[in-house]
Amino acid sequence: LWHLLNHTSGIQDAAWLESLAMSEAAQQAYTMAAMRAMQDFLPGTRYRYHTLVYYLMAETLQRATNISYVDYLQRYVFDPLGMTSSTLDFDQAISSENHAVPHTTDIQTSETITVPVDFERSVVAESPAGGVWSSVDDMAKYLSMQLAQGIAPDGTRVVSAENLLITQSPEITIDGPVSYGMGWMIYDYYGQKFV
């Protein structure tokens, strides 16, 4: 589990774009089957970022607690932090009139163009790897908790300072002075720890 969180699991990158046209259940089955066959190096020996390991962590969490990843995140992160505009429910996120629309650059004209928001539905099956729809205010609450060593803006402890510090501690070197913790890149910035 430690190797999954710090991206030293040995699981190689995989082309999973073909799964985007599948149903959520089919995507999950595809992901689990594909990851069983993707060992590339011995765990703990190298860093290789792979978003799908977060899906494995969510599956592990659900099996250990009997609580879905979505419900766990709601109960232990969003609710204690008062993150009322954050969700992993795509339909709920876009039901609000106040939501962002994806943009990209047209490679022929170099113009910025909008992309149909429904394109974002593809991340639902891999939501533990970045499927949270949120607001700036909610993200600020999360950042405040990180800076306050696990304490929410209202004074509630969300996570112990010790466990939070573990996530922000260098685990493996990525490139030169940059290391990786558990979800964070870490390096020295003019004598200050930059996470």
mmCIF file of C-alpha atoms in Angstrom:
data_model
loop_
_atom_site.group_PDB
_atom_site.id
_atom_site.type_symbol
_atom_site.label_atom_id
_atom_site.label_comp_id
_atom_site.label_asym_id
_atom_site.label_seq_id
_atom_site.Cartn_x
_atom_site.Cartn_y
_atom_site.Cartn_z
ATOM 1 C CA LEU A 1 0.000 0.000 0.000
ATOM 2 C CA TRP A 2 2.887 2.332 0.811
ATOM 3 C CA HIS A 3 4.362 1.713 -2.633
ATOM 4 C CA LEU A 4 1.038 2.539 -4.285
ATOM 5 C CA LEU A 5 0.796 5.873 -2.478
ATOM 6 C CA ASN A 6 4.331 6.978 -3.295
ATOM 7 C CA HIS A 7 4.280 5.614 -6.862
ATOM 8 C CA THR A 8 6.999 3.039 -6.385
ATOM 9 C CA SER A 9 4.634 0.092 -6.946
ATOM 10 C CA GLY A 10 6.359 -1.212 -10.058
ATOM 11 C CA ILE A 11 3.181 -0.842 -12.097
ATOM 12 C CA GLN A 12 4.053 0.480 -15.525
ATOM 13 C CA ASP A 13 2.183 3.076 -17.520
ATOM 14 C CA ALA A 14 -0.633 1.652 -19.589
ATOM 15 C CA ALA A 15 -2.822 2.828 -22.394
ATOM 16 C CA TRP A 16 -6.277 2.927 -20.833
ATOM 17 C CA LEU A 17 -7.894 5.385 -23.252
ATOM 18 C CA GLU A 18 -9.754 2.510 -24.908
ATOM 19 C CA SER A 19 -11.668 2.056 -21.646
ATOM 20 C CA LEU A 20 -13.163 5.548 -21.801
ATOM 21 C CA ALA A 21 -16.053 4.435 -24.000
ATOM 22 C CA MET A 22 -16.972 1.666 -21.532
ATOM 23 C CA SER A 23 -19.554 1.797 -18.774
ATOM 24 C CA GLU A 24 -18.260 2.596 -15.275
ATOM 25 C CA ALA A 25 -18.499 -1.076 -14.202
ATOM 26 C CA ALA A 26 -16.700 -2.215 -17.372
ATOM 27 C CA GLN A 27 -13.980 0.402 -16.831
ATOM 28 C CA GLN A 28 -13.412 -0.852 -13.287
ATOM 29 C CA ALA A 29 -13.171 -4.490 -14.416
ATOM 30 C CA TYR A 30 -10.826 -3.503 -17.255
ATOM 31 C CA THR A 31 -8.615 -1.498 -14.895
ATOM 32 C CA MET A 32 -8.267 -4.316 -12.369
ATOM 33 C CA ALA A 33 -7.459 -6.900 -15.065
ATOM 34 C CA ALA A 34 -4.960 -4.624 -16.806
ATOM 35 C CA MET A 35 -3.108 -3.740 -13.610
ATOM 36 C CA ARG A 36 -2.532 -7.393 -12.710
ATOM 37 C CA ALA A 37 -0.387 -7.753 -15.833
ATOM 38 C CA MET A 38 1.572 -4.503 -15.638
ATOM 39 C CA GLN A 39 4.487 -5.190 -13.291
ATOM 40 C CA ASP A 40 7.502 -3.342 -14.669
ATOM 41 C CA PHE A 41 10.063 -3.193 -11.812
ATOM 42 C CA LEU A 42 10.427 -4.305 -8.212
ATOM 43 C CA PRO A 43 8.273 -2.309 -5.776
ATOM 44 C CA GLY A 44 10.170 0.374 -3.887
ATOM 45 C CA THR A 45 13.048 0.610 -6.351
ATOM 46 C CA ARG A 46 11.890 3.360 -8.723
ATOM 47 C CA TYR A 47 9.368 6.153 -9.036
ATOM 48 C CA ARG A 48 6.805 6.021 -11.799
ATOM 49 C CA TYR A 49 3.612 8.029 -11.487
ATOM 50 C CA HIS A 50 0.505 6.131 -12.504
ATOM 51 C CA THR A 51 -2.961 7.528 -11.803
ATOM 52 C CA LEU A 52 -4.569 4.104 -11.722
ATOM 53 C CA VAL A 53 -2.821 3.125 -8.488
ATOM 54 C CA TYR A 54 -5.203 5.498 -6.725
ATOM 55 C CA TYR A 55 -8.035 3.372 -8.027
ATOM 56 C CA LEU A 56 -6.396 0.367 -6.339
ATOM 57 C CA MET A 57 -6.119 2.356 -3.110
ATOM 58 C CA ALA A 58 -9.826 3.201 -3.255
ATOM 59 C CA GLU A 59 -10.678 -0.471 -3.783
ATOM 60 C CA THR A 60 -8.468 -1.401 -0.828
ATOM 61 C CA LEU A 61 -10.099 1.253 1.351
ATOM 62 C CA GLN A 62 -13.561 -0.017 0.488
ATOM 63 C CA ARG A 63 -12.665 -3.630 1.250
ATOM 64 C CA ALA A 64 -11.007 -2.688 4.561
ATOM 65 C CA THR A 65 -13.775 -0.380 5.822
ATOM 66 C CA ASN A 66 -16.913 -1.497 3.965
ATOM 67 C CA ILE A 67 -17.350 2.162 3.039
ATOM 68 C CA SER A 68 -17.148 3.274 -0.593
ATOM 69 C CA TYR A 69 -14.392 5.705 -1.503
ATOM 70 C CA VAL A 70 -17.030 8.335 -2.319
ATOM 71 C CA ASP A 71 -18.753 7.973 1.064
ATOM 72 C CA TYR A 72 -15.432 7.836 2.912
ATOM 73 C CA LEU A 73 -14.222 11.046 1.295
ATOM 74 C CA GLN A 74 -17.535 12.739 2.064
ATOM 75 C CA ARG A 75 -17.564 11.581 5.696
ATOM 76 C CA TYR A 76 -13.897 12.121 6.602
ATOM 77 C CA VAL A 77 -12.783 15.010 4.375
ATOM 78 C CA PHE A 78 -15.593 17.042 2.812
ATOM 79 C CA ASP A 79 -17.956 17.128 5.803
ATOM 80 C CA PRO A 80 -15.361 17.913 8.510
ATOM 81 C CA LEU A 81 -13.860 20.652 6.343
ATOM 82 C CA GLY A 82 -17.233 22.122 5.376
ATOM 83 C CA MET A 83 -16.520 21.467 1.698
ATOM 84 C CA THR A 84 -20.155 21.763 0.613
ATOM 85 C CA SER A 85 -19.380 22.394 -3.068
ATOM 86 C CA SER A 86 -17.147 19.335 -3.524
ATOM 87 C CA THR A 87 -18.336 16.065 -5.000
ATOM 88 C CA LEU A 88 -17.285 13.025 -6.966
ATOM 89 C CA ASP A 89 -20.728 12.890 -8.560
ATOM 90 C CA PHE A 90 -20.324 14.180 -12.104
ATOM 91 C CA ASP A 91 -24.051 14.761 -12.634
ATOM 92 C CA GLN A 92 -24.290 16.710 -9.380
ATOM 93 C CA ALA A 93 -21.294 18.837 -10.344
ATOM 94 C CA ILE A 94 -22.677 19.856 -13.723
ATOM 95 C CA SER A 95 -26.240 20.332 -12.446
ATOM 96 C CA SER A 96 -25.109 23.619 -10.910
ATOM 97 C CA GLU A 97 -25.228 26.587 -13.257
ATOM 98 C CA ASN A 98 -21.960 27.736 -11.685
ATOM 99 C CA HIS A 99 -19.505 25.184 -13.065
ATOM 100 C CA ALA A 100 -16.446 25.479 -15.219
ATOM 101 C CA VAL A 101 -16.298 24.255 -18.793
ATOM 102 C CA PRO A 102 -13.181 22.441 -20.038
ATOM 103 C CA HIS A 103 -10.974 24.209 -22.556
ATOM 104 C CA THR A 104 -8.175 23.144 -24.860
ATOM 105 C CA THR A 105 -6.062 24.592 -27.645
ATOM 106 C CA ASP A 106 -7.079 23.904 -31.231
ATOM 107 C CA ILE A 107 -3.870 22.486 -32.724
ATOM 108 C CA GLN A 108 -4.644 23.905 -36.178
ATOM 109 C CA THR A 109 -5.567 27.470 -35.203
ATOM 110 C CA SER A 110 -3.859 27.759 -31.779
ATOM 111 C CA GLU A 111 -7.122 29.216 -30.475
ATOM 112 C CA THR A 112 -8.516 28.322 -27.065
ATOM 113 C CA ILE A 113 -11.763 26.449 -27.553
ATOM 114 C CA THR A 114 -14.329 24.916 -25.210
ATOM 115 C CA VAL A 115 -14.764 21.183 -24.936
ATOM 116 C CA PRO A 116 -18.154 19.609 -24.185
ATOM 117 C CA VAL A 117 -18.322 19.165 -20.409
ATOM 118 C CA ASP A 118 -19.596 15.612 -20.886
ATOM 119 C CA PHE A 119 -16.069 14.687 -21.998
ATOM 120 C CA GLU A 120 -15.108 14.915 -18.320
ATOM 121 C CA ARG A 121 -17.398 11.958 -17.575
ATOM 122 C CA SER A 122 -14.488 9.719 -18.601
ATOM 123 C CA VAL A 123 -12.734 10.265 -15.253
ATOM 124 C CA VAL A 124 -15.610 8.856 -13.194
ATOM 125 C CA ALA A 125 -14.207 5.311 -13.043
ATOM 126 C CA GLU A 126 -10.786 6.629 -12.007
ATOM 127 C CA SER A 127 -12.219 9.274 -9.675
ATOM 128 C CA PRO A 128 -9.751 8.547 -6.840
ATOM 129 C CA ALA A 129 -7.025 9.812 -9.176
ATOM 130 C CA GLY A 130 -8.565 13.226 -9.651
ATOM 131 C CA GLY A 131 -12.325 13.038 -10.062
ATOM 132 C CA VAL A 132 -13.272 15.610 -7.445
ATOM 133 C CA TRP A 133 -15.264 18.572 -8.684
ATOM 134 C CA SER A 134 -14.857 21.460 -6.294
ATOM 135 C CA SER A 135 -14.832 25.221 -5.845
ATOM 136 C CA VAL A 136 -12.051 27.651 -5.044
ATOM 137 C CA ASP A 137 -13.553 28.212 -1.590
ATOM 138 C CA ASP A 138 -13.609 24.480 -0.835
ATOM 139 C CA MET A 139 -10.082 24.009 -2.134
ATOM 140 C CA ALA A 140 -8.956 26.849 0.152
ATOM 141 C CA LYS A 141 -10.470 24.980 3.123
ATOM 142 C CA TYR A 142 -8.476 21.908 2.176
ATOM 143 C CA LEU A 143 -5.278 23.925 1.793
ATOM 144 C CA SER A 144 -5.911 25.640 5.123
ATOM 145 C CA MET A 145 -6.180 22.226 6.804
ATOM 146 C CA GLN A 146 -2.881 21.166 5.210
ATOM 147 C CA LEU A 147 -1.147 24.328 6.430
ATOM 148 C CA ALA A 148 -2.665 23.943 9.920
ATOM 149 C CA GLN A 149 -1.215 20.432 10.231
ATOM 150 C CA GLY A 150 -4.521 18.599 9.991
ATOM 151 C CA ILE A 151 -6.872 21.053 11.676
ATOM 152 C CA ALA A 152 -9.947 22.320 9.802
ATOM 153 C CA PRO A 153 -10.740 26.050 9.663
ATOM 154 C CA ASP A 154 -13.354 25.548 12.430
ATOM 155 C CA GLY A 155 -10.753 23.929 14.737
ATOM 156 C CA THR A 156 -11.783 20.292 14.125
ATOM 157 C CA ARG A 157 -8.903 17.855 13.756
ATOM 158 C CA VAL A 158 -9.319 16.035 10.429
ATOM 159 C CA VAL A 159 -6.047 14.095 10.434
ATOM 160 C CA SER A 160 -3.217 13.801 12.917
ATOM 161 C CA ALA A 161 -0.249 16.086 12.336
ATOM 162 C CA GLU A 162 1.963 12.977 12.405
ATOM 163 C CA ASN A 163 0.075 11.226 9.590
ATOM 164 C CA LEU A 164 -0.169 14.401 7.531
ATOM 165 C CA LEU A 165 3.584 14.916 7.872
ATOM 166 C CA ILE A 166 4.189 11.366 6.596
ATOM 167 C CA THR A 167 2.385 12.236 3.354
ATOM 168 C CA GLN A 168 4.581 15.305 2.938
ATOM 169 C CA SER A 169 7.880 13.530 3.592
ATOM 170 C CA PRO A 170 10.240 12.625 0.733
ATOM 171 C CA GLU A 171 9.982 8.939 -0.144
ATOM 172 C CA ILE A 172 11.911 8.631 -3.382
ATOM 173 C CA THR A 173 13.879 10.926 -5.673
ATOM 174 C CA ILE A 174 12.096 11.841 -8.894
ATOM 175 C CA ASP A 175 14.660 14.023 -10.612
ATOM 176 C CA GLY A 176 17.656 15.771 -9.103
ATOM 177 C CA PRO A 177 16.549 17.700 -6.013
ATOM 178 C CA VAL A 178 12.863 16.797 -6.409
ATOM 179 C CA SER A 179 11.439 13.969 -4.319
ATOM 180 C CA TYR A 180 7.980 12.487 -4.045
ATOM 181 C CA GLY A 181 5.986 11.840 -0.893
ATOM 182 C CA MET A 182 2.434 10.508 -0.954
ATOM 183 C CA GLY A 183 0.698 12.699 -3.463
ATOM 184 C CA TRP A 184 3.178 15.560 -3.165
ATOM 185 C CA MET A 185 6.352 16.649 -4.932
ATOM 186 C CA ILE A 186 8.848 17.916 -2.378
ATOM 187 C CA TYR A 187 12.006 19.962 -2.764
ATOM 188 C CA ASP A 188 14.111 22.666 -1.181
ATOM 189 C CA TYR A 189 13.188 26.184 -2.270
ATOM 190 C CA TYR A 190 15.830 28.636 -1.067
ATOM 191 C CA GLY A 191 16.145 26.822 2.230
ATOM 192 C CA GLN A 192 12.421 26.203 2.702
ATOM 193 C CA LYS A 193 10.647 22.887 2.278
ATOM 194 C CA PHE A 194 8.360 23.247 -0.734
ATOM 195 C CA VAL A 195 5.482 20.762 -0.935
#
